[in-house]
Amino acid sequence: MIADQAYDLLQQAAQRGDNDLFLKPIVMGWLIYGRQTGQSVFVMQLDLAQGQALINYFKFNAQMDLSEQRRPQIGAWHYQEQRLTLDLRLTSVADFQNRECLVIRLLYPIRADGHFINEQRFQILRGQLRQRGLFLFSGPTGSGKTTLLYQLAQQLAQSQMVLAIEDPTEINAPEITQLQVNDLAEMDYQALLKISLRLRPDILVIGEIRDAQTAAIAVQAALSGHTVLATIHARSAPGTLLRLADLGVAPATIASVVTVASYQRLVPLIDGNLAVGLDLMTASLIQQWVKDQNHHVDQWEVWQNDLQQACEQNRITSTVYQQFACG
């Protein structure tokens, strides 16, 4: 059965620790690859009928349009079967020959005891949540920024009301009121923000700041007195500030509204596990950086010190240090 095949595929991916599964079209069907940090693994080849059936099964459960195979689509599925529970984020699009590609992101259950290259960075971040303002989480795709954000949000939800606006919802979190963008129902970020403020949340989660409108929404919510947690794509902690500026947020506003800017990567350890490398800018440093336009300062000094210490403690190899030294 197709459901059994999907289960086996996801179970094996979880056992390998894959971050993504790729269904890549070829002339005779599809090739499936699993991707972990820094490497891809060939899984299997499916013929045309098998591959299309599997793609349709995933798309149907992720509430994607089965009849649409050319235009880009995104979907999400909270997968729960026997001992396997995963949150899946799916993206489909056709290649230049109109053959459908599917990428499945695997989001694992949040661990309260997550590994960090330097645990102190996480404790500083968690301590800053006692303040209000905008908290930015950045890092490349698959760096665990959404997982870290939700780990913190779930802790806050034990005593405060947390509301999330996402497109799509990536992680199922019963403790959090989760709203999903639905353009067909005219429920975009702006409309959902108006609704969310009427619900009077203590903490507001905005899934991703990807355009000027969403950036303005995040800033507006933070200026109105909310604590706002949001992800943003940037290549460093200071890069998150530059990204906000590129999206039209004035420097003075950035200095007054951003409480923490963070950047992270998943760094492979010698024992085979992964640890979060975390770099932070807190409010005082952010304000100074904006005031001085401090682009010439070595933004990786603290990051590199953490990696160097991990290398001296035989937690990472020197090769890994060189690979991740500049983020």
mmCIF file with all atom_site columns, N, CA and C in Angstrom, residues 80-140:
data_model
loop_
_atom_site.group_PDB
_atom_site.id
_atom_site.type_symbol
_atom_site.label_atom_id
_atom_site.label_alt_id
_atom_site.label_comp_id
_atom_site.label_asym_id
_atom_site.label_entity_id
_atom_site.label_seq_id
_atom_site.pdbx_PDB_ins_code
_atom_site.Cartn_x
_atom_site.Cartn_y
_atom_site.Cartn_z
_atom_site.occupancy
_atom_site.B_iso_or_equiv
_atom_site.pdbx_formal_charge
_atom_site.auth_seq_id
_atom_site.auth_comp_id
_atom_site.auth_asym_id
_atom_site.auth_atom_id
_atom_site.pdbx_PDB_model_num
ATOM 1   N N  . GLN A 1 80  ? 1.530  11.381 11.908  1.00 0.00 ? 80  GLN A N  1
ATOM 2   C CA . GLN A 1 80  ? 1.556  10.609 13.139  1.00 0.00 ? 80  GLN A CA 1
ATOM 3   C C  . GLN A 1 80  ? 1.067  9.194  12.848  1.00 0.00 ? 80  GLN A C  1
ATOM 4   N N  . GLU A 1 81  ? 1.962  8.244  13.016  1.00 0.00 ? 81  GLU A N  1
ATOM 5   C CA . GLU A 1 81  ? 1.638  6.854  12.721  1.00 0.00 ? 81  GLU A CA 1
ATOM 6   C C  . GLU A 1 81  ? 2.505  5.959  13.603  1.00 0.00 ? 81  GLU A C  1
ATOM 7   N N  . GLN A 1 82  ? 1.864  5.071  14.365  1.00 0.00 ? 82  GLN A N  1
ATOM 8   C CA . GLN A 1 82  ? 2.575  4.159  15.248  1.00 0.00 ? 82  GLN A CA 1
ATOM 9   C C  . GLN A 1 82  ? 3.565  4.949  16.113  1.00 0.00 ? 82  GLN A C  1
ATOM 10  N N  . ARG A 1 83  ? 4.843  4.642  16.002  1.00 0.00 ? 83  ARG A N  1
ATOM 11  C CA . ARG A 1 83  ? 5.842  5.309  16.843  1.00 0.00 ? 83  ARG A CA 1
ATOM 12  C C  . ARG A 1 83  ? 6.480  6.523  16.171  1.00 0.00 ? 83  ARG A C  1
ATOM 13  N N  . LEU A 1 84  ? 6.009  6.884  14.994  1.00 0.00 ? 84  LEU A N  1
ATOM 14  C CA . LEU A 1 84  ? 6.643  7.950  14.234  1.00 0.00 ? 84  LEU A CA 1
ATOM 15  C C  . LEU A 1 84  ? 5.753  9.191  14.202  1.00 0.00 ? 84  LEU A C  1
ATOM 16  N N  . THR A 1 85  ? 6.272  10.305 14.715  1.00 0.00 ? 85  THR A N  1
ATOM 17  C CA . THR A 1 85  ? 5.573  11.585 14.679  1.00 0.00 ? 85  THR A CA 1
ATOM 18  C C  . THR A 1 85  ? 6.509  12.633 14.107  1.00 0.00 ? 85  THR A C  1
ATOM 19  N N  . LEU A 1 86  ? 6.076  13.241 12.989  1.00 0.00 ? 86  LEU A N  1
ATOM 20  C CA . LEU A 1 86  ? 6.890  14.232 12.318  1.00 0.00 ? 86  LEU A CA 1
ATOM 21  C C  . LEU A 1 86  ? 5.992  15.350 11.794  1.00 0.00 ? 86  LEU A C  1
ATOM 22  N N  . ASP A 1 87  ? 6.523  16.549 11.784  1.00 0.00 ? 87  ASP A N  1
ATOM 23  C CA . ASP A 1 87  ? 5.875  17.630 11.060  1.00 0.00 ? 87  ASP A CA 1
ATOM 24  C C  . ASP A 1 87  ? 6.605  17.785 9.737   1.00 0.00 ? 87  ASP A C  1
ATOM 25  N N  . LEU A 1 88  ? 5.836  17.741 8.647   1.00 0.00 ? 88  LEU A N  1
ATOM 26  C CA . LEU A 1 88  ? 6.402  17.778 7.313   1.00 0.00 ? 88  LEU A CA 1
ATOM 27  C C  . LEU A 1 88  ? 6.017  19.083 6.619   1.00 0.00 ? 88  LEU A C  1
ATOM 28  N N  . ARG A 1 89  ? 6.978  19.680 5.963   1.00 0.00 ? 89  ARG A N  1
ATOM 29  C CA . ARG A 1 89  ? 6.711  20.846 5.119   1.00 0.00 ? 89  ARG A CA 1
ATOM 30  C C  . ARG A 1 89  ? 7.055  20.451 3.691   1.00 0.00 ? 89  ARG A C  1
ATOM 31  N N  . LEU A 1 90  ? 6.096  20.607 2.787   1.00 0.00 ? 90  LEU A N  1
ATOM 32  C CA . LEU A 1 90  ? 6.254  20.141 1.420   1.00 0.00 ? 90  LEU A CA 1
ATOM 33  C C  . LEU A 1 90  ? 6.270  21.305 0.443   1.00 0.00 ? 90  LEU A C  1
ATOM 34  N N  . THR A 1 91  ? 7.118  21.171 -0.574  1.00 0.00 ? 91  THR A N  1
ATOM 35  C CA . THR A 1 91  ? 7.181  22.141 -1.660  1.00 0.00 ? 91  THR A CA 1
ATOM 36  C C  . THR A 1 91  ? 7.230  21.373 -2.971  1.00 0.00 ? 91  THR A C  1
ATOM 37  N N  . SER A 1 92  ? 6.353  21.731 -3.903  1.00 0.00 ? 92  SER A N  1
ATOM 38  C CA . SER A 1 92  ? 6.347  21.080 -5.215  1.00 0.00 ? 92  SER A CA 1
ATOM 39  C C  . SER A 1 92  ? 6.422  22.132 -6.313  1.00 0.00 ? 92  SER A C  1
ATOM 40  N N  . VAL A 1 93  ? 7.064  21.754 -7.424  1.00 0.00 ? 93  VAL A N  1
ATOM 41  C CA . VAL A 1 93  ? 7.176  22.636 -8.580  1.00 0.00 ? 93  VAL A CA 1
ATOM 42  C C  . VAL A 1 93  ? 7.601  21.767 -9.763  1.00 0.00 ? 93  VAL A C  1
ATOM 43  N N  . ALA A 1 94  ? 7.315  22.217 -10.979 1.00 0.00 ? 94  ALA A N  1
ATOM 44  C CA . ALA A 1 94  ? 7.719  21.471 -12.170 1.00 0.00 ? 94  ALA A CA 1
ATOM 45  C C  . ALA A 1 94  ? 9.064  21.965 -12.679 1.00 0.00 ? 94  ALA A C  1
ATOM 46  N N  . ASP A 1 95  ? 9.831  21.055 -13.273 1.00 0.00 ? 95  ASP A N  1
ATOM 47  C CA . ASP A 1 95  ? 11.081 21.463 -13.903 1.00 0.00 ? 95  ASP A CA 1
ATOM 48  C C  . ASP A 1 95  ? 10.778 21.994 -15.314 1.00 0.00 ? 95  ASP A C  1
ATOM 49  N N  . PHE A 1 96  ? 11.817 22.264 -16.086 1.00 0.00 ? 96  PHE A N  1
ATOM 50  C CA . PHE A 1 96  ? 11.618 22.890 -17.395 1.00 0.00 ? 96  PHE A CA 1
ATOM 51  C C  . PHE A 1 96  ? 10.896 21.968 -18.380 1.00 0.00 ? 96  PHE A C  1
ATOM 52  N N  . GLN A 1 97  ? 10.825 20.666 -18.075 1.00 0.00 ? 97  GLN A N  1
ATOM 53  C CA . GLN A 1 97  ? 10.093 19.724 -18.908 1.00 0.00 ? 97  GLN A CA 1
ATOM 54  C C  . GLN A 1 97  ? 8.720  19.374 -18.311 1.00 0.00 ? 97  GLN A C  1
ATOM 55  N N  . ASN A 1 98  ? 8.269  20.214 -17.374 1.00 0.00 ? 98  ASN A N  1
ATOM 56  C CA . ASN A 1 98  ? 6.966  20.036 -16.716 1.00 0.00 ? 98  ASN A CA 1
ATOM 57  C C  . ASN A 1 98  ? 6.865  18.713 -15.957 1.00 0.00 ? 98  ASN A C  1
ATOM 58  N N  . ARG A 1 99  ? 7.985  18.249 -15.421 1.00 0.00 ? 99  ARG A N  1
ATOM 59  C CA . ARG A 1 99  ? 7.987  17.070 -14.557 1.00 0.00 ? 99  ARG A CA 1
ATOM 60  C C  . ARG A 1 99  ? 8.029  17.542 -13.113 1.00 0.00 ? 99  ARG A C  1
ATOM 61  N N  . GLU A 1 100 ? 7.184  16.985 -12.292 1.00 0.00 ? 100 GLU A N  1
ATOM 62  C CA . GLU A 1 100 ? 6.992  17.502 -10.934 1.00 0.00 ? 100 GLU A CA 1
ATOM 63  C C  . GLU A 1 100 ? 8.119  17.093 -9.990  1.00 0.00 ? 100 GLU A C  1
ATOM 64  N N  . CYS A 1 101 ? 8.637  18.070 -9.264  1.00 0.00 ? 101 CYS A N  1
ATOM 65  C CA . CYS A 1 101 ? 9.616  17.843 -8.202  1.00 0.00 ? 101 CYS A CA 1
ATOM 66  C C  . CYS A 1 101 ? 8.917  18.040 -6.860  1.00 0.00 ? 101 CYS A C  1
ATOM 67  N N  . LEU A 1 102 ? 9.305  17.240 -5.870  1.00 0.00 ? 102 LEU A N  1
ATOM 68  C CA . LEU A 1 102 ? 8.749  17.382 -4.528  1.00 0.00 ? 102 LEU A CA 1
ATOM 69  C C  . LEU A 1 102 ? 9.873  17.337 -3.509  1.00 0.00 ? 102 LEU A C  1
ATOM 70  N N  . VAL A 1 103 ? 9.871  18.318 -2.606  1.00 0.00 ? 103 VAL A N  1
ATOM 71  C CA . VAL A 1 103 ? 10.824 18.330 -1.497  1.00 0.00 ? 103 VAL A CA 1
ATOM 72  C C  . VAL A 1 103 ? 10.033 18.267 -0.204  1.00 0.00 ? 103 VAL A C  1
ATOM 73  N N  . ILE A 1 104 ? 10.409 17.335 0.669   1.00 0.00 ? 104 ILE A N  1
ATOM 74  C CA . ILE A 1 104 ? 9.739  17.158 1.958   1.00 0.00 ? 104 ILE A CA 1
ATOM 75  C C  . ILE A 1 104 ? 10.725 17.504 3.062   1.00 0.00 ? 104 ILE A C  1
ATOM 76  N N  . ARG A 1 105 ? 10.450 18.559 3.798   1.00 0.00 ? 105 ARG A N  1
ATOM 77  C CA . ARG A 1 105 ? 11.269 18.919 4.950   1.00 0.00 ? 105 ARG A CA 1
ATOM 78  C C  . ARG A 1 105 ? 10.761 18.185 6.176   1.00 0.00 ? 105 ARG A C  1
ATOM 79  N N  . LEU A 1 106 ? 11.663 17.542 6.921   1.00 0.00 ? 106 LEU A N  1
ATOM 80  C CA . LEU A 1 106 ? 11.308 16.804 8.127   1.00 0.00 ? 106 LEU A CA 1
ATOM 81  C C  . LEU A 1 106 ? 11.633 17.669 9.334   1.00 0.00 ? 106 LEU A C  1
ATOM 82  N N  . LEU A 1 107 ? 10.608 17.968 10.108  1.00 0.00 ? 107 LEU A N  1
ATOM 83  C CA . LEU A 1 107 ? 10.772 18.766 11.321  1.00 0.00 ? 107 LEU A CA 1
ATOM 84  C C  . LEU A 1 107 ? 10.523 17.854 12.508  1.00 0.00 ? 107 LEU A C  1
ATOM 85  N N  . TYR A 1 108 ? 11.555 17.569 13.252  1.00 0.00 ? 108 TYR A N  1
ATOM 86  C CA . TYR A 1 108 ? 11.468 16.578 14.312  1.00 0.00 ? 108 TYR A CA 1
ATOM 87  C C  . TYR A 1 108 ? 10.863 17.170 15.579  1.00 0.00 ? 108 TYR A C  1
ATOM 88  N N  . PRO A 1 109 ? 10.305 16.307 16.438  1.00 0.00 ? 109 PRO A N  1
ATOM 89  C CA . PRO A 1 109 ? 9.755  16.813 17.706  1.00 0.00 ? 109 PRO A CA 1
ATOM 90  C C  . PRO A 1 109 ? 10.785 17.628 18.464  1.00 0.00 ? 109 PRO A C  1
ATOM 91  N N  . ILE A 1 110 ? 10.330 18.705 19.081  1.00 0.00 ? 110 ILE A N  1
ATOM 92  C CA . ILE A 1 110 ? 11.221 19.620 19.781  1.00 0.00 ? 110 ILE A CA 1
ATOM 93  C C  . ILE A 1 110 ? 11.805 18.963 21.021  1.00 0.00 ? 110 ILE A C  1
ATOM 94  N N  . ARG A 1 111 ? 13.106 19.060 21.166  1.00 0.00 ? 111 ARG A N  1
ATOM 95  C CA . ARG A 1 111 ? 13.795 18.511 22.333  1.00 0.00 ? 111 ARG A CA 1
ATOM 96  C C  . ARG A 1 111 ? 14.095 19.629 23.314  1.00 0.00 ? 111 ARG A C  1
ATOM 97  N N  . ALA A 1 112 ? 13.718 19.416 24.559  1.00 0.00 ? 112 ALA A N  1
ATOM 98  C CA . ALA A 1 112 ? 14.008 20.419 25.587  1.00 0.00 ? 112 ALA A CA 1
ATOM 99  C C  . ALA A 1 112 ? 15.485 20.443 25.951  1.00 0.00 ? 112 ALA A C  1
ATOM 100 N N  . ASP A 1 113 ? 16.191 19.349 25.637  1.00 0.00 ? 113 ASP A N  1
ATOM 101 C CA . ASP A 1 113 ? 17.608 19.243 26.006  1.00 0.00 ? 113 ASP A CA 1
ATOM 102 C C  . ASP A 1 113 ? 18.502 19.357 24.774  1.00 0.00 ? 113 ASP A C  1
ATOM 103 N N  . GLY A 1 114 ? 18.136 20.305 23.884  1.00 0.00 ? 114 GLY A N  1
ATOM 104 C CA . GLY A 1 114 ? 18.891 20.453 22.649  1.00 0.00 ? 114 GLY A CA 1
ATOM 105 C C  . GLY A 1 114 ? 20.358 20.743 22.905  1.00 0.00 ? 114 GLY A C  1
ATOM 106 N N  . HIS A 1 115 ? 21.224 20.239 22.031  1.00 0.00 ? 115 HIS A N  1
ATOM 107 C CA . HIS A 1 115 ? 22.665 20.439 22.166  1.00 0.00 ? 115 HIS A CA 1
ATOM 108 C C  . HIS A 1 115 ? 23.060 21.780 21.549  1.00 0.00 ? 115 HIS A C  1
ATOM 109 N N  . PHE A 1 116 ? 23.959 22.489 22.206  1.00 0.00 ? 116 PHE A N  1
ATOM 110 C CA . PHE A 1 116 ? 24.476 23.753 21.708  1.00 0.00 ? 116 PHE A CA 1
ATOM 111 C C  . PHE A 1 116 ? 25.996 23.725 21.766  1.00 0.00 ? 116 PHE A C  1
ATOM 112 N N  . ILE A 1 117 ? 26.615 24.384 20.799  1.00 0.00 ? 117 ILE A N  1
ATOM 113 C CA . ILE A 1 117 ? 28.071 24.506 20.831  1.00 0.00 ? 117 ILE A CA 1
ATOM 114 C C  . ILE A 1 117 ? 28.496 25.221 22.111  1.00 0.00 ? 117 ILE A C  1
ATOM 115 N N  . ASN A 1 118 ? 27.741 26.254 22.478  1.00 0.00 ? 118 ASN A N  1
ATOM 116 C CA . ASN A 1 118 ? 27.965 26.953 23.740  1.00 0.00 ? 118 ASN A CA 1
ATOM 117 C C  . ASN A 1 118 ? 26.605 27.170 24.391  1.00 0.00 ? 118 ASN A C  1
ATOM 118 N N  . GLU A 1 119 ? 26.311 26.399 25.423  1.00 0.00 ? 119 GLU A N  1
ATOM 119 C CA . GLU A 1 119 ? 25.015 26.454 26.104  1.00 0.00 ? 119 GLU A CA 1
ATOM 120 C C  . GLU A 1 119 ? 24.722 27.849 26.651  1.00 0.00 ? 119 GLU A C  1
ATOM 121 N N  . GLN A 1 120 ? 25.773 28.607 26.969  1.00 0.00 ? 120 GLN A N  1
ATOM 122 C CA . GLN A 1 120 ? 25.578 29.942 27.533  1.00 0.00 ? 120 GLN A CA 1
ATOM 123 C C  . GLN A 1 120 ? 24.829 30.857 26.571  1.00 0.00 ? 120 GLN A C  1
ATOM 124 N N  . ARG A 1 121 ? 25.056 30.697 25.258  1.00 0.00 ? 121 ARG A N  1
ATOM 125 C CA . ARG A 1 121 ? 24.347 31.528 24.279  1.00 0.00 ? 121 ARG A CA 1
ATOM 126 C C  . ARG A 1 121 ? 22.843 31.304 24.381  1.00 0.00 ? 121 ARG A C  1
ATOM 127 N N  . PHE A 1 122 ? 22.449 30.059 24.520  1.00 0.00 ? 122 PHE A N  1
ATOM 128 C CA . PHE A 1 122 ? 21.027 29.746 24.634  1.00 0.00 ? 122 PHE A CA 1
ATOM 129 C C  . PHE A 1 122 ? 20.440 30.327 25.921  1.00 0.00 ? 122 PHE A C  1
ATOM 130 N N  . GLN A 1 123 ? 21.185 30.237 26.997  1.00 0.00 ? 123 GLN A N  1
ATOM 131 C CA . GLN A 1 123 ? 20.692 30.773 28.263  1.00 0.00 ? 123 GLN A CA 1
ATOM 132 C C  . GLN A 1 123 ? 20.538 32.297 28.194  1.00 0.00 ? 123 GLN A C  1
ATOM 133 N N  . ILE A 1 124 ? 21.459 32.955 27.505  1.00 0.00 ? 124 ILE A N  1
ATOM 134 C CA . ILE A 1 124 ? 21.332 34.404 27.311  1.00 0.00 ? 124 ILE A CA 1
ATOM 135 C C  . ILE A 1 124 ? 20.077 34.716 26.501  1.00 0.00 ? 124 ILE A C  1
ATOM 136 N N  . LEU A 1 125 ? 19.880 33.969 25.424  1.00 0.00 ? 125 LEU A N  1
ATOM 137 C CA . LEU A 1 125 ? 18.705 34.170 24.583  1.00 0.00 ? 125 LEU A CA 1
ATOM 138 C C  . LEU A 1 125 ? 17.425 33.976 25.379  1.00 0.00 ? 125 LEU A C  1
ATOM 139 N N  . ARG A 1 126 ? 17.368 32.907 26.136  1.00 0.00 ? 126 ARG A N  1
ATOM 140 C CA . ARG A 1 126 ? 16.165 32.621 26.916  1.00 0.00 ? 126 ARG A CA 1
ATOM 141 C C  . ARG A 1 126 ? 15.936 33.711 27.971  1.00 0.00 ? 126 ARG A C  1
ATOM 142 N N  . GLY A 1 127 ? 17.011 34.204 28.571  1.00 0.00 ? 127 GLY A N  1
ATOM 143 C CA . GLY A 1 127 ? 16.870 35.253 29.566  1.00 0.00 ? 127 GLY A CA 1
ATOM 144 C C  . GLY A 1 127 ? 16.361 36.559 28.979  1.00 0.00 ? 127 GLY A C  1
ATOM 145 N N  . GLN A 1 128 ? 16.721 36.829 27.708  1.00 0.00 ? 128 GLN A N  1
ATOM 146 C CA . GLN A 1 128 ? 16.283 38.060 27.059  1.00 0.00 ? 128 GLN A CA 1
ATOM 147 C C  . GLN A 1 128 ? 14.777 38.074 26.808  1.00 0.00 ? 128 GLN A C  1
ATOM 148 N N  . LEU A 1 129 ? 14.141 36.908 26.823  1.00 0.00 ? 129 LEU A N  1
ATOM 149 C CA . LEU A 1 129 ? 12.707 36.838 26.556  1.00 0.00 ? 129 LEU A CA 1
ATOM 150 C C  . LEU A 1 129 ? 11.872 37.482 27.655  1.00 0.00 ? 129 LEU A C  1
ATOM 151 N N  . ARG A 1 130 ? 12.503 37.837 28.766  1.00 0.00 ? 130 ARG A N  1
ATOM 152 C CA . ARG A 1 130 ? 11.774 38.586 29.791  1.00 0.00 ? 130 ARG A CA 1
ATOM 153 C C  . ARG A 1 130 ? 11.490 40.013 29.329  1.00 0.00 ? 130 ARG A C  1
ATOM 154 N N  . GLN A 1 131 ? 12.205 40.443 28.287  1.00 0.00 ? 131 GLN A N  1
ATOM 155 C CA . GLN A 1 131 ? 11.971 41.773 27.732  1.00 0.00 ? 131 GLN A CA 1
ATOM 156 C C  . GLN A 1 131 ? 11.004 41.670 26.549  1.00 0.00 ? 131 GLN A C  1
ATOM 157 N N  . ARG A 1 132 ? 10.450 42.817 26.176  1.00 0.00 ? 132 ARG A N  1
ATOM 158 C CA . ARG A 1 132 ? 9.584  42.850 25.002  1.00 0.00 ? 132 ARG A CA 1
ATOM 159 C C  . ARG A 1 132 ? 10.387 43.294 23.787  1.00 0.00 ? 132 ARG A C  1
ATOM 160 N N  . GLY A 1 133 ? 9.742  43.256 22.637  1.00 0.00 ? 133 GLY A N  1
ATOM 161 C CA . GLY A 1 133 ? 10.407 43.681 21.420  1.00 0.00 ? 133 GLY A CA 1
ATOM 162 C C  . GLY A 1 133 ? 10.425 42.580 20.380  1.00 0.00 ? 133 GLY A C  1
ATOM 163 N N  . LEU A 1 134 ? 11.241 42.781 19.353  1.00 0.00 ? 134 LEU A N  1
ATOM 164 C CA . LEU A 1 134 ? 11.332 41.864 18.216  1.00 0.00 ? 134 LEU A CA 1
ATOM 165 C C  . LEU A 1 134 ? 12.559 40.976 18.356  1.00 0.00 ? 134 LEU A C  1
ATOM 166 N N  . PHE A 1 135 ? 12.346 39.675 18.312  1.00 0.00 ? 135 PHE A N  1
ATOM 167 C CA . PHE A 1 135 ? 13.413 38.674 18.376  1.00 0.00 ? 135 PHE A CA 1
ATOM 168 C C  . PHE A 1 135 ? 13.535 38.024 17.003  1.00 0.00 ? 135 PHE A C  1
ATOM 169 N N  . LEU A 1 136 ? 14.701 38.140 16.391  1.00 0.00 ? 136 LEU A N  1
ATOM 170 C CA . LEU A 1 136 ? 14.915 37.636 15.045  1.00 0.00 ? 136 LEU A CA 1
ATOM 171 C C  . LEU A 1 136 ? 15.786 36.386 15.066  1.00 0.00 ? 136 LEU A C  1
ATOM 172 N N  . PHE A 1 137 ? 15.336 35.352 14.364  1.00 0.00 ? 137 PHE A N  1
ATOM 173 C CA . PHE A 1 137 ? 16.053 34.083 14.274  1.00 0.00 ? 137 PHE A CA 1
ATOM 174 C C  . PHE A 1 137 ? 16.442 33.872 12.811  1.00 0.00 ? 137 PHE A C  1
ATOM 175 N N  . SER A 1 138 ? 17.749 33.793 12.541  1.00 0.00 ? 138 SER A N  1
ATOM 176 C CA . SER A 1 138 ? 18.208 33.632 11.163  1.00 0.00 ? 138 SER A CA 1
ATOM 177 C C  . SER A 1 138 ? 19.139 32.440 11.045  1.00 0.00 ? 138 SER A C  1
ATOM 178 N N  . GLY A 1 139 ? 19.391 32.069 9.813   1.00 0.00 ? 139 GLY A N  1
ATOM 179 C CA . GLY A 1 139 ? 20.249 30.932 9.517   1.00 0.00 ? 139 GLY A CA 1
ATOM 180 C C  . GLY A 1 139 ? 19.824 30.337 8.199   1.00 0.00 ? 139 GLY A C  1
ATOM 181 N N  . PRO A 1 140 ? 20.685 29.528 7.572   1.00 0.00 ? 140 PRO A N  1
ATOM 182 C CA . PRO A 1 140 ? 20.323 28.926 6.291   1.00 0.00 ? 140 PRO A CA 1
ATOM 183 C C  . PRO A 1 140 ? 19.201 27.904 6.450   1.00 0.00 ? 140 PRO A C  1
#
